[in-house]
Coordinates of C-alpha atoms (C1' of nucleotides) in Angstrom, one line a residue:
Chain A
X977 CA 1.8 -41.7 -0.3
X978 CA 2.5 -42.4 -3.9
X979 CA 4.6 -39.3 -3.9
X980 CA 6.6 -40.4 -0.9
X981 CA 7.5 -43.7 -2.4
X982 CA 8.7 -42.1 -5.5
X983 CA 10.7 -39.6 -3.4
X984 CA 12.5 -42.5 -1.8
X985 CA 13.4 -44.0 -5.2
X986 CA 14.9 -40.6 -6.0
X987 CA 17.3 -40.9 -3.1
X988 CA 18.7 -44.1 -4.6
X989 CA 19.3 -42.4 -7.8
X990 CA 21.3 -39.5 -6.3
X991 CA 24.6 -41.0 -7.3
X992 CA 23.6 -41.4 -10.9
X993 CA 25.7 -39.6 -13.5
X994 CA 24.2 -36.3 -14.8
X995 CA 24.5 -37.6 -18.4
X996 CA 22.2 -40.5 -17.4
X997 CA 19.3 -38.1 -18.2
X998 CA 17.6 -38.9 -21.5
X999 CA 18.1 -36.5 -24.4
X1000 CA 14.5 -35.4 -24.1
X1001 CA 14.9 -34.5 -20.4
X1002 CA 18.2 -32.7 -21.1
X1003 CA 16.4 -30.7 -23.8
X1004 CA 13.8 -29.6 -21.3
X1005 CA 16.4 -28.6 -18.7
X1006 CA 18.4 -26.7 -21.3
X1007 CA 15.3 -24.8 -22.4
X1008 CA 14.6 -23.4 -18.9
X1009 CA 11.7 -21.1 -18.3
X1010 CA 11.5 -19.8 -21.9
X1011 CA 8.6 -20.5 -24.1
X1012 CA 10.2 -21.0 -27.6
X1013 CA 12.9 -23.4 -26.4
X1014 CA 10.3 -25.3 -24.4
X1015 CA 8.2 -25.7 -27.5
X1016 CA 11.2 -27.1 -29.3
X1017 CA 11.9 -29.5 -26.4
X1018 CA 8.2 -30.6 -26.5
X1019 CA 8.5 -31.3 -30.2
X1020 CA 11.5 -33.5 -29.4
X1021 CA 9.6 -35.3 -26.7
X1022 CA 6.8 -36.1 -29.2
X1023 CA 9.3 -37.3 -31.9
X1024 CA 11.1 -39.5 -29.4
X1025 CA 7.7 -41.0 -28.3
X1026 CA 8.1 -39.9 -24.7
X1027 CA 4.8 -37.9 -24.6
X1028 CA 3.4 -40.4 -22.0
X1029 CA 6.2 -39.8 -19.5
X1030 CA 4.5 -37.9 -16.7
X1031 CA 7.7 -37.0 -14.9
X1032 CA 9.1 -35.4 -18.0
X1033 CA 5.8 -33.6 -18.7
X1034 CA 5.6 -32.3 -15.2
X1035 CA 9.0 -30.7 -15.6
X1036 CA 8.0 -29.2 -18.9
X1037 CA 4.7 -27.8 -17.6
X1038 CA 6.3 -26.3 -14.5
X1039 CA 8.8 -24.5 -16.6
X1040 CA 6.1 -23.3 -19.0
X1041 CA 4.3 -21.8 -16.0
X1042 CA 7.5 -20.2 -14.7
X1043 CA 8.1 -18.7 -18.2
X1044 CA 4.9 -16.8 -17.5
X1045 CA 2.9 -18.2 -20.3
X1046 CA -0.3 -19.6 -18.8
X1047 CA -1.9 -20.1 -22.3
X1048 CA 1.0 -22.4 -23.3
X1049 CA 0.8 -24.2 -20.0
X1050 CA -2.9 -24.8 -20.5
X1051 CA -2.5 -26.0 -24.0
X1052 CA 0.2 -28.4 -22.9
X1053 CA -1.9 -29.6 -20.1
X1054 CA -4.7 -30.6 -22.5
X1055 CA -2.3 -32.9 -24.3
X1056 CA -1.6 -34.9 -21.2
X1057 CA -3.9 -38.0 -21.3
X1058 CA -3.8 -39.1 -17.6
X1059 CA -2.3 -36.4 -15.3
X1060 CA -1.5 -37.6 -11.8
X1061 CA -1.4 -35.9 -8.4
X1062 CA 2.2 -34.8 -8.9
X1063 CA 1.3 -33.0 -12.1
X1064 CA -1.7 -31.3 -10.6
X1065 CA 0.1 -30.2 -7.5
X1066 CA 2.9 -28.7 -9.6
X1067 CA 0.5 -26.9 -11.8
X1068 CA -1.6 -25.5 -9.0
X1069 CA 1.5 -24.4 -7.1
X1070 CA 3.1 -22.9 -10.2
X1071 CA 0.0 -20.9 -11.3
X1072 CA -0.7 -19.5 -7.9
X1073 CA 3.0 -18.7 -7.4
X1074 CA 3.5 -17.0 -10.8
X1075 CA 0.4 -14.8 -10.6
X1076 CA -2.4 -16.9 -12.3
X1077 CA -4.8 -17.5 -9.5
X1078 CA -7.8 -18.2 -11.8
X1079 CA -5.8 -21.0 -13.5
X1080 CA -4.8 -22.4 -10.1
X1081 CA -8.4 -22.7 -9.2
X1082 CA -9.2 -24.2 -12.7
X1083 CA -6.5 -26.8 -12.3
X1084 CA -7.8 -27.6 -8.8
X1085 CA -11.3 -28.2 -10.2
X1086 CA -9.8 -30.4 -13.0
X1087 CA -8.0 -32.4 -10.3
X1088 CA -11.2 -33.0 -8.4
X1089 CA -13.0 -34.0 -11.7
X1090 CA -10.2 -36.4 -12.4
X1091 CA -11.0 -38.0 -9.0
X1092 CA -7.5 -37.3 -7.6
X1093 CA -7.5 -36.4 -3.9
X1094 CA -5.9 -33.1 -3.0
X1095 CA -3.2 -33.1 -0.3
X1096 CA -2.1 -30.4 2.2
X1097 CA 0.3 -29.2 -0.5
X1098 CA -2.6 -28.8 -2.9
X1099 CA -4.6 -26.8 -0.4
X1100 CA -1.9 -24.3 0.6
X1101 CA -1.5 -23.4 -3.1
X1102 CA -5.1 -23.1 -4.0
X1103 CA -5.9 -21.2 -0.8
X1104 CA -3.2 -18.7 -1.7
X1105 CA -4.9 -18.3 -5.1
X1106 CA -8.2 -17.6 -3.3
X1107 CA -6.5 -15.1 -1.1
X1108 CA -5.0 -13.3 -4.1
X1109 CA -8.5 -13.2 -5.7
X1110 CA -10.3 -12.3 -2.4
X1111 CA -12.6 -15.1 -3.5
X1112 CA -14.5 -15.5 -0.2
X1113 CA -17.2 -18.0 -1.3
X1114 CA -14.8 -20.2 -3.1
X1115 CA -12.3 -20.1 -0.3
X1116 CA -14.9 -21.0 2.2
X1117 CA -15.9 -24.1 0.2
X1118 CA -12.3 -25.1 -0.1
X1119 CA -11.9 -24.6 3.7
X1120 CA -14.7 -27.1 4.3
X1121 CA -13.0 -29.4 1.8
X1122 CA -9.9 -29.1 3.9
X1123 CA -11.8 -30.2 7.0
X1124 CA -13.4 -33.1 5.2
X1125 CA -10.0 -34.3 3.9
X1126 CA -8.6 -34.1 7.4
X1127 CA -6.0 -31.3 6.9
X1128 CA -7.6 -28.9 9.4
X1129 CA -4.7 -29.1 11.7
X1130 CA -1.9 -28.9 9.2
X1131 CA 0.1 -25.8 10.2
X1132 CA 0.8 -24.7 6.7
X1133 CA -2.8 -24.9 5.7
X1134 CA -3.9 -23.1 8.8
X1135 CA -1.5 -20.2 8.2
X1136 CA -2.7 -20.0 4.6
X1137 CA -6.4 -19.9 5.7
X1138 CA -5.7 -17.1 8.2
X1139 CA -4.1 -15.1 5.5
X1140 CA -6.9 -15.9 3.1
X1141 CA -9.7 -14.7 5.4
X1142 CA -7.7 -11.6 6.3
X1143 CA -7.1 -10.7 2.6
X1144 CA -10.8 -11.2 2.0
X1145 CA -11.5 -8.6 4.8
X1146 CA -12.9 -11.2 7.1
X1147 CA -10.7 -10.3 10.0
X1148 CA -12.9 -11.8 12.8
X1149 CA -13.0 -15.2 11.0
X1150 CA -9.3 -15.0 10.5
X1151 CA -8.8 -14.2 14.2
X1152 CA -11.1 -17.0 15.4
X1153 CA -9.1 -19.4 13.3
X1154 CA -5.8 -18.0 14.5
X1155 CA -6.9 -18.2 18.1
X1156 CA -7.7 -21.9 17.7
X1157 CA -4.3 -22.8 16.4
X1158 CA -2.7 -24.6 19.4
X1159 CA 0.9 -24.3 18.3
X1160 CA 1.2 -21.1 16.4
X1161 CA 4.1 -21.0 13.9
X1162 CA 5.8 -17.7 13.3
X1163 CA 4.1 -17.7 9.9
X1164 CA 0.7 -18.0 11.5
X1165 CA 1.5 -14.9 13.7
X1166 CA 2.8 -13.1 10.6
X1167 CA -0.3 -13.9 8.6
X1168 CA -2.5 -12.4 11.3
X1169 CA -0.4 -9.4 12.0
X1170 CA -0.1 -8.5 8.3
X1171 CA -3.8 -9.2 7.9
X1172 CA -4.6 -6.5 10.4
X1173 CA -2.0 -4.1 8.9
X1174 CA -3.3 -4.6 5.3
X1175 CA -6.8 -3.8 6.4
X1176 CA -5.7 -0.6 8.0
X1177 CA -6.0 -1.9 11.6
X1178 CA -2.5 -0.7 12.5
X1179 CA -3.2 -0.6 16.3
X1180 CA -4.4 -4.2 16.3
X1181 CA -1.4 -5.3 14.3
X1182 CA 0.9 -3.7 16.8
X1183 CA -1.2 -5.1 19.7
X1184 CA -0.8 -8.6 18.4
X1185 CA 2.9 -8.0 17.9
X1186 CA 3.2 -7.0 21.6
X1187 CA 1.2 -10.1 22.6
X1188 CA 3.5 -12.3 20.5
X1189 CA 6.6 -10.8 22.2
X1190 CA 5.1 -11.3 25.7
X1191 CA 4.7 -15.0 24.9
X1192 CA 8.3 -15.1 24.0
X1193 CA 7.8 -15.8 20.3
X1194 CA 10.8 -14.5 18.3
X1195 CA 9.7 -12.3 15.4
X1196 CA 11.3 -12.6 12.0
X1197 CA 11.9 -10.2 9.2
X1198 CA 8.4 -10.7 7.8
X1199 CA 7.0 -9.8 11.2
X1200 CA 9.0 -6.6 11.2
X1201 CA 7.9 -5.7 7.7
X1202 CA 4.2 -5.7 8.8
X1203 CA 4.9 -3.9 12.1
X1204 CA 6.9 -1.2 10.3
X1205 CA 4.1 -0.8 7.9
X1206 CA 1.7 -0.3 10.8
X1207 CA 4.1 2.3 12.3
X1208 CA 4.2 4.1 9.0
X1209 CA 0.5 4.3 8.8
X1210 CA 0.2 5.6 12.4
X1211 CA 3.3 7.8 12.2
X1212 CA 4.5 5.9 15.3
X1213 CA 8.2 6.7 15.1
X1214 CA 8.9 5.6 18.6
X1215 CA 8.0 2.0 17.9
X1216 CA 9.5 2.2 14.5
X1217 CA 12.9 3.1 15.9
X1218 CA 12.7 0.4 18.5
X1219 CA 12.0 -2.2 15.8
X1220 CA 14.9 -0.8 13.8
X1221 CA 17.2 -1.0 16.8
X1222 CA 16.0 -4.6 17.5
X1223 CA 16.7 -5.6 13.9
X1224 CA 20.3 -4.2 14.0
X1225 CA 21.3 -5.4 17.5
X1226 CA 20.0 -8.9 16.8
X1227 CA 22.0 -9.1 13.6
X1228 CA 19.0 -9.5 11.3
X1229 CA 19.9 -9.2 7.6
X1230 CA 18.3 -6.0 6.2
X1231 CA 17.1 -7.5 2.9
X1232 CA 15.4 -5.4 0.2
X1233 CA 11.9 -5.9 1.6
X1234 CA 12.9 -5.1 5.2
X1235 CA 15.0 -2.2 4.0
X1236 CA 12.2 -0.8 2.0
X1237 CA 9.8 -1.0 4.9
X1238 CA 12.3 0.9 7.0
X1239 CA 12.6 3.6 4.4
X1240 CA 8.9 3.8 4.1
X1241 CA 8.5 3.9 7.9
X1242 CA 11.1 6.7 8.4
X1243 CA 9.7 8.8 5.6
X1244 CA 6.2 8.5 6.7
X1245 CA 7.2 9.2 10.3
X1246 CA 9.0 12.4 9.2
X1247 CA 12.6 11.4 9.3
X1248 CA 13.9 11.4 5.7
X1249 CA 17.6 11.5 6.7
X1250 CA 17.3 8.2 8.5
X1251 CA 15.4 6.8 5.6
X1252 CA 18.2 7.8 3.3
X1253 CA 20.8 6.2 5.6
X1254 CA 18.9 2.9 5.3
X1255 CA 18.7 3.3 1.6
X1256 CA 22.5 4.0 1.3
X1257 CA 23.3 1.0 3.4
X1258 CA 21.3 -1.5 1.5
X1259 CA 23.3 -4.0 -0.5
X1260 CA 20.5 -4.7 -3.0
X1261 CA 18.1 -2.1 -4.2
X1262 CA 15.3 -2.9 -6.6
X1263 CA 12.8 -0.6 -8.3
X1264 CA 10.5 -0.7 -5.2
X1265 CA 13.3 0.5 -2.9
X1266 CA 14.2 3.4 -5.2
X1267 CA 10.6 4.4 -5.6
X1268 CA 10.0 4.4 -1.9
X1269 CA 12.9 6.7 -1.4
X1270 CA 11.9 9.1 -4.2
X1271 CA 8.3 9.1 -2.9
X1272 CA 9.6 9.9 0.6
X1273 CA 11.4 13.0 -0.6
X1274 CA 8.3 13.9 -2.6
X1275 CA 5.9 13.9 0.4
X1276 CA 8.3 16.1 2.3
X1277 CA 8.4 18.6 -0.5
X1278 CA 12.1 17.9 -1.2
X1279 CA 11.6 18.0 -5.0
X1280 CA 15.3 18.6 -5.8
X1281 CA 16.4 15.6 -3.8
X1282 CA 13.7 13.5 -5.4
X1283 CA 14.8 14.5 -8.9
X1284 CA 18.5 14.0 -8.1
X1285 CA 17.8 10.5 -6.9
X1286 CA 15.6 9.8 -9.9
X1287 CA 18.4 11.0 -12.1
X1288 CA 20.8 8.6 -10.4
X1289 CA 18.3 5.8 -10.8
X1290 CA 18.1 6.4 -14.6
X1291 CA 21.8 6.1 -14.9
X1292 CA 22.7 3.3 -12.6
X1293 CA 19.5 1.9 -11.1
X1294 CA 16.7 -0.4 -12.1
X1295 CA 14.3 0.6 -14.8
X1296 CA 11.6 3.0 -13.4
X1297 CA 8.0 1.8 -13.7
X1298 CA 4.6 3.4 -13.5
X1299 CA 4.7 3.7 -9.8
X1300 CA 8.1 5.3 -9.9
X1301 CA 6.6 8.0 -12.2
X1302 CA 3.8 8.6 -9.8
X1303 CA 6.4 9.3 -7.1
X1304 CA 8.4 11.5 -9.4
X1305 CA 5.4 13.5 -10.8
X1306 CA 3.9 14.1 -7.4
X1307 CA 7.3 15.2 -6.0
X1308 CA 7.4 17.8 -8.9
X1309 CA 3.9 18.9 -8.1
X1310 CA 4.7 19.4 -4.4
X1311 CA 7.8 21.4 -5.1
X1312 CA 6.7 23.4 -8.0
X1313 CA 9.2 21.8 -10.4
X1314 CA 7.1 22.4 -13.5
X1315 CA 9.8 21.9 -16.2
X1316 CA 11.1 18.8 -14.6
X1317 CA 7.6 17.4 -14.3
X1318 CA 6.7 18.0 -17.9
X1319 CA 10.0 16.4 -18.9
X1320 CA 9.4 13.3 -16.7
X1321 CA 5.9 12.9 -18.1
X1322 CA 7.3 13.0 -21.7
X1323 CA 10.2 10.6 -20.9
X1324 CA 7.8 8.2 -19.2
X1325 CA 6.1 7.7 -22.6
X1326 CA 8.9 8.2 -25.0
X1327 CA 12.0 6.8 -23.3
X1328 CA 10.4 4.1 -21.2
X1329 CA 7.3 3.2 -23.3
X1330 CA 5.0 3.4 -20.3
X1331 CA 1.4 4.3 -20.6
X1332 CA 0.2 7.0 -18.2
X1333 CA -2.8 6.1 -16.0
X1334 CA -5.2 8.1 -14.0
X1335 CA -2.7 8.7 -11.2
X1336 CA -0.2 10.3 -13.6
X1337 CA -2.9 12.5 -15.1
X1338 CA -3.9 13.6 -11.6
X1339 CA -0.3 14.5 -10.8
X1340 CA 0.1 16.5 -13.9
X1341 CA -3.1 18.5 -13.4
X1342 CA -2.3 19.0 -9.8
X1343 CA 1.2 20.2 -10.7
X1344 CA 0.0 22.7 -13.3
X1345 CA -2.9 23.7 -11.1
X1346 CA -0.9 24.4 -8.0
X1347 CA 1.5 26.5 -10.1
X1348 CA -1.4 28.6 -11.2
X1349 CA -1.2 27.4 -14.8
X1350 CA -4.9 26.8 -14.9
X1351 CA -5.3 27.2 -18.6
X1352 CA -2.7 24.7 -19.3
X1353 CA -4.1 22.3 -16.8
X1354 CA -7.6 22.7 -18.3
X1355 CA -6.2 22.2 -21.8
X1356 CA -4.4 19.0 -20.6
X1357 CA -7.7 17.7 -19.2
X1358 CA -9.6 18.5 -22.4
X1359 CA -7.0 16.8 -24.5
X1360 CA -7.5 13.5 -22.6
X1361 CA -9.4 10.7 -24.3
X1362 CA -13.0 10.4 -23.1
X1363 CA -12.2 7.2 -21.3
X1364 CA -9.4 9.0 -19.4
X1365 CA -11.7 11.7 -18.0
X1366 CA -12.1 10.2 -14.6
X1367 CA -13.6 11.9 -11.6
X1368 CA -10.1 11.9 -10.0
X1369 CA -8.8 14.1 -12.8
X1370 CA -11.7 16.5 -12.5
X1371 CA -11.2 16.6 -8.7
X1372 CA -7.6 17.7 -9.2
X1373 CA -8.8 20.4 -11.6
X1374 CA -11.4 21.5 -9.0
X1375 CA -8.7 21.7 -6.4
X1376 CA -6.7 24.0 -8.6
X1377 CA -9.8 26.2 -9.2
X1378 CA -10.4 26.5 -5.5
X1379 CA -6.8 27.3 -4.8
X1380 CA -6.6 30.1 -7.3
X1381 CA -10.2 31.3 -6.7
X1382 CA -11.2 30.5 -10.3
X1383 CA -14.9 30.8 -9.6
X1384 CA -16.8 30.1 -12.8
X1385 CA -14.7 27.1 -13.9
X1386 CA -14.7 25.8 -10.4
X1387 CA -18.5 25.8 -10.2
X1388 CA -18.7 24.2 -13.6
X1389 CA -16.3 21.4 -12.7
X1390 CA -17.9 20.8 -9.3
X1391 CA -21.4 20.5 -10.9
X1392 CA -20.1 18.0 -13.3
X1393 CA -18.6 16.0 -10.5
X1394 CA -21.8 16.1 -8.5
X1395 CA -23.6 14.7 -11.5
X1396 CA -21.1 11.9 -12.0
X1397 CA -20.5 11.0 -8.3
X1398 CA -23.6 12.3 -6.4
X1399 CA -22.6 10.1 -3.4
X1400 CA -19.2 11.7 -2.8
X1401 CA -19.4 14.2 0.0
X1402 CA -16.0 15.7 -0.9
X1403 CA -17.5 17.3 -4.0
X1404 CA -20.2 19.1 -2.1
X1405 CA -17.8 20.4 0.4
X1406 CA -15.6 21.7 -2.4
X1407 CA -18.5 23.4 -4.2
X1408 CA -19.7 25.0 -1.1
X1409 CA -16.2 26.2 -0.3
X1410 CA -16.0 27.8 -3.7
X1411 CA -19.3 29.5 -3.2
X1412 CA -18.2 30.7 0.2
X1413 CA -15.0 32.2 -1.3
X1414 CA -17.1 34.0 -3.8
X1415 CA -19.4 35.3 -1.0
X1416 CA -22.5 33.5 -2.4
X1417 CA -23.9 32.4 0.9
X1418 CA -27.3 31.5 -0.5
X1419 CA -25.6 29.0 -2.8
X1420 CA -23.6 27.7 0.2
X1421 CA -26.9 27.0 1.9
X1422 CA -28.3 25.3 -1.1
X1423 CA -25.4 22.9 -1.4
X1424 CA -25.6 22.2 2.3
X1425 CA -29.3 21.4 2.1
X1426 CA -28.6 19.1 -0.9
X1427 CA -26.0 17.2 1.1
X1428 CA -28.4 16.8 4.0
X1429 CA -31.2 15.6 1.8
X1430 CA -29.0 13.0 0.3
X1431 CA -27.9 11.8 3.7
X1432 CA -24.2 12.6 3.1
X1433 CA -21.7 13.7 5.8
X1434 CA -18.3 15.0 5.3
X1435 CA -15.4 12.8 6.4
X1436 CA -14.6 13.2 10.1
X1437 CA -11.1 14.7 10.6
X1438 CA -8.9 13.5 13.3
X1439 CA -5.3 14.0 14.4
X1440 CA -2.9 11.9 16.4
X1441 CA 0.2 13.0 18.4
X1442 CA 2.8 10.7 20.0
X1443 CA 3.9 11.5 23.5
X1444 CA 6.2 9.0 25.4
X1445 CA 5.7 6.3 22.9
X1446 CA 1.9 6.5 23.2
X1447 CA -0.4 8.0 20.6
X1448 CA -3.3 10.2 21.4
X1449 CA -6.2 10.8 19.1
X1450 CA -8.2 14.0 18.8
X1451 CA -11.2 14.9 16.7
X1452 CA -12.8 18.3 16.3
X1453 CA -14.2 19.7 19.5
X1454 CA -13.1 16.6 21.3
X1455 CA -13.5 16.9 25.1
X1456 CA -11.4 14.0 26.2
X1457 CA -8.6 16.2 27.5
X1458 CA -10.3 19.3 29.0
X1459 CA -7.0 20.6 30.3
X1460 CA -5.9 21.6 26.8
X1461 CA -8.7 24.0 26.1
X1462 CA -7.7 26.8 28.4
X1463 CA -4.1 26.3 27.2
X1464 CA -5.2 26.5 23.5
X1465 CA -7.3 29.6 24.2
X1466 CA -4.3 31.3 25.7
X1467 CA -2.1 30.1 22.9
X1468 CA -4.3 31.5 20.2
X1469 CA -4.4 34.8 22.0
X1470 CA -0.6 35.0 22.0
X1471 CA -0.7 34.1 18.3
X1472 CA -3.1 36.9 17.6
X1473 CA -0.8 39.3 19.4
X1474 CA 2.0 38.1 17.1
X1475 CA -0.1 38.9 14.1
X1476 CA -2.2 35.7 13.4
X1477 CA -5.6 36.4 11.8
X1478 CA -8.1 33.6 11.7
X1479 CA -9.1 32.6 8.2
X1480 CA -12.8 32.2 8.6
X1481 CA -13.4 31.1 5.0
X1482 CA -11.8 27.8 5.7
X1483 CA -14.6 26.8 8.0
X1484 CA -17.1 24.3 6.7
X1485 CA -20.3 25.9 5.6
X1486 CA -22.8 24.6 8.2
X1487 CA -21.7 26.9 11.0
X1488 CA -23.2 30.1 12.2
X1489 CA -21.0 33.2 12.1
X1490 CA -20.3 33.4 15.8
X1491 CA -19.4 29.8 16.0
X1492 CA -16.7 30.1 13.4
X1493 CA -13.7 31.0 15.4
X1494 CA -14.4 28.3 17.9
X1495 CA -14.8 25.7 15.2
X1496 CA -11.4 26.8 13.8
X1497 CA -9.8 26.9 17.2
X1498 CA -10.8 23.4 18.0
X1499 CA -9.7 21.7 14.8
X1500 CA -8.2 18.3 15.6
X1501 CA -4.7 19.3 14.6
X1502 CA -4.7 22.3 16.9
X1503 CA -5.9 20.1 19.8
X1504 CA -3.2 17.5 19.1
X1505 CA -0.5 20.2 19.0
X1506 CA -1.8 21.8 22.2
X1507 CA -1.7 18.4 23.9
X1508 CA 1.8 17.8 22.6
X1509 CA 3.1 21.1 23.8
X1510 CA 1.6 20.6 27.2
X1511 CA 2.9 17.1 27.7
X1512 CA 6.4 17.3 26.3
X1513 CA 9.4 19.3 27.3
X1514 CA 11.0 22.3 25.6
X1515 CA 13.1 21.4 22.6
X1516 CA 11.2 18.3 21.7
X1517 CA 9.7 18.1 18.2
X1518 CA 5.9 17.8 18.1
X1519 CA 4.8 15.2 15.5
X1520 CA 1.2 15.1 14.4
X1521 CA -0.6 13.0 11.8
X1522 CA -3.9 14.1 10.3
X1523 CA -6.1 11.9 8.3
X1524 CA -7.4 14.7 6.0
X1525 CA -5.7 17.7 4.5
X1526 CA -4.9 20.5 6.8
X1527 CA -7.0 23.6 6.4
X1528 CA -5.5 26.9 5.5
X1529 CA -6.3 28.4 8.9
X1530 CA -4.5 25.7 10.8
X1531 CA -1.5 26.0 8.5
X1532 CA -1.3 29.7 9.2
X1533 CA -1.9 29.3 13.0
X1534 CA 0.7 26.6 13.4
X1535 CA 3.3 28.8 11.8
X1536 CA 2.6 31.4 14.6
X1537 CA 2.6 28.6 17.2
X1538 CA 6.0 27.5 16.1
X1539 CA 7.3 31.1 16.9
X1540 CA 5.3 31.8 20.0
X1541 CA 6.3 28.5 21.6
X1542 CA 9.7 28.2 19.9
X1543 CA 9.0 24.6 18.8
X1544 CA 9.5 22.6 15.7
X1545 CA 6.2 21.1 14.7
X1546 CA 5.9 18.4 12.1
X1547 CA 2.4 17.6 10.7
X1548 CA 1.7 14.9 8.2
X1549 CA -1.6 15.4 6.4
X1550 CA -3.3 13.2 3.9
X1551 CA -0.9 14.3 1.1
X1552 CA 2.4 15.4 2.5
X1553 CA 4.5 16.7 5.4
X1554 CA 4.7 20.2 6.8
X1555 CA 7.7 21.1 8.9
X1556 CA 6.9 24.2 10.9
X1557 CA 9.8 26.1 12.4
X1558 CA 10.4 29.7 13.3
X1559 CA 7.2 30.9 11.6
X1560 CA 7.5 29.2 8.3
X1561 CA 6.6 25.9 6.8
X1562 CA 8.7 23.6 4.6
X1563 CA 6.0 23.6 2.0
X1564 CA 6.5 27.4 1.5
X1565 CA 2.8 27.7 1.4
X1566 CA 2.9 25.7 -1.8
X1567 CA 0.4 22.9 -1.1
Chain B
dC728 C1' 14.4 -38.1 -14.6
dT729 C1' 8.9 -34.8 -11.6
dA730 C1' 7.3 -30.3 -6.1
dG731 C1' 8.1 -29.5 -1.6
dG732 C1' 3.2 -25.6 1.2
dG733 C1' 2.1 -20.6 4.7
dT734 C1' 3.8 -14.6 5.9
dT735 C1' 6.7 -9.5 3.9
dA736 C1' 8.1 -3.6 0.8
dG737 C1' 6.9 1.3 -3.5

DNA sequence: CTAGGGTTAG
């Protein structure tokens, strides 16, 4: 109320001359969001004896916050003798907006201690801070405070609460709250849809989007961003394209965020050309947009295109950051661009002053390892600081050992990993695969028993394929579509006639000899491809998404399938894309 | 003389 009255007064002042501002106020305005000038302006305020003027101090504090110096903001705050609700709301808003959620909460507590009642404005900001922190307990208590203060039906507070519960992984609470909103704003819908998406529930995100459309609620660009992200996760290019068409034909502005999600969607659904079209048409491109496009080339194995774009970025684009270099290095790793990768890693440190993290080390080991430079990879690992020797780096080293059948080192690394992360089933699978490659079946058995004793299971692999805008999911030995089995049996026979030889060593260790070919034959990606071939007409591309990495046998089999059926098959596995056509794969067996 | 809420990309 107090605020409203003061707001009205402000209207009367609107015709005042700009120079009616006091010198102290002008000094604050001139300083802008920069710490040093603000300090000088503060000194002036004190000299002029205006240090009790709350309006002036509020402006000063807001700018200090915007300048990114929360320490200075807090110091200034402590000099204010009797802060009012205006000041607190500005501070809470500023800290949560500029990335200081802890301070937002701290100021909120100070506000309560000062016996000043929070408003709906206060709550939206402090709930956002809780969401950023995933601070479930705190958020819950603030939620009850919201109800006590009578703001439970404020639409802004409701949307913030839905987002908060979703970001704290409490999706059912978020949903219950959402369902109870009688008049749902577009932001409430967006909060719930993005909540599903961010927690990996892509289908639920899309389902809610459909429901929203059925009710005639008009989506906005933020809705599209979440839906496109869900499409990207699922590889649902059909829906992705429809969203894109809708955006274009309804004249939505493709801003940086929306453009970047389109790029990401097209790349992860297998269409880099369309992604590049979107990139070229964007009027504003920031570091995130460039990085998305570079990473898109990388996961398709188009290393040269990735490096060319990166080169262009260095000349006329925004400054690359750590994430850009992850994209660049992994593009090099997947395309065998060793020299370029080494160079980029050096530039990252020397030219850009960036500090490589775990991901960069993993990329480098991966790159050297794939290329067969095992000694160099191992030397690189040994040269890292003890603190940088993370399991992820060793896992990359282990992958290289397996790929190049480096038995002794592989066993050594795997045993180290088992000691450090005994709960990670992936390490056991790797170790047993290495033993299997070396023909040490007694050891394979040993590792398998150890895994069982510790109650560990390997991750379940599954694949999806899109037919007529619907996605179908398959897991190994899946019996949901019996009609594909005879087809697949026949198909594999034709592949064998064309020269395909099953790679038995790719089978997981727990199987008996005679079961092996069947286990291979019914891998989820083969089932999904068989289904796709059966249900789509000649000439249509088969697109499959797998949650894990493809095995070597499937990779070889699919090359033959592409010949025997004369079809283009695109498989996205956990790491990258494989475009199969005419008996070869775009990864050139370099994966 | 002060703020003006919630959702969104690598």
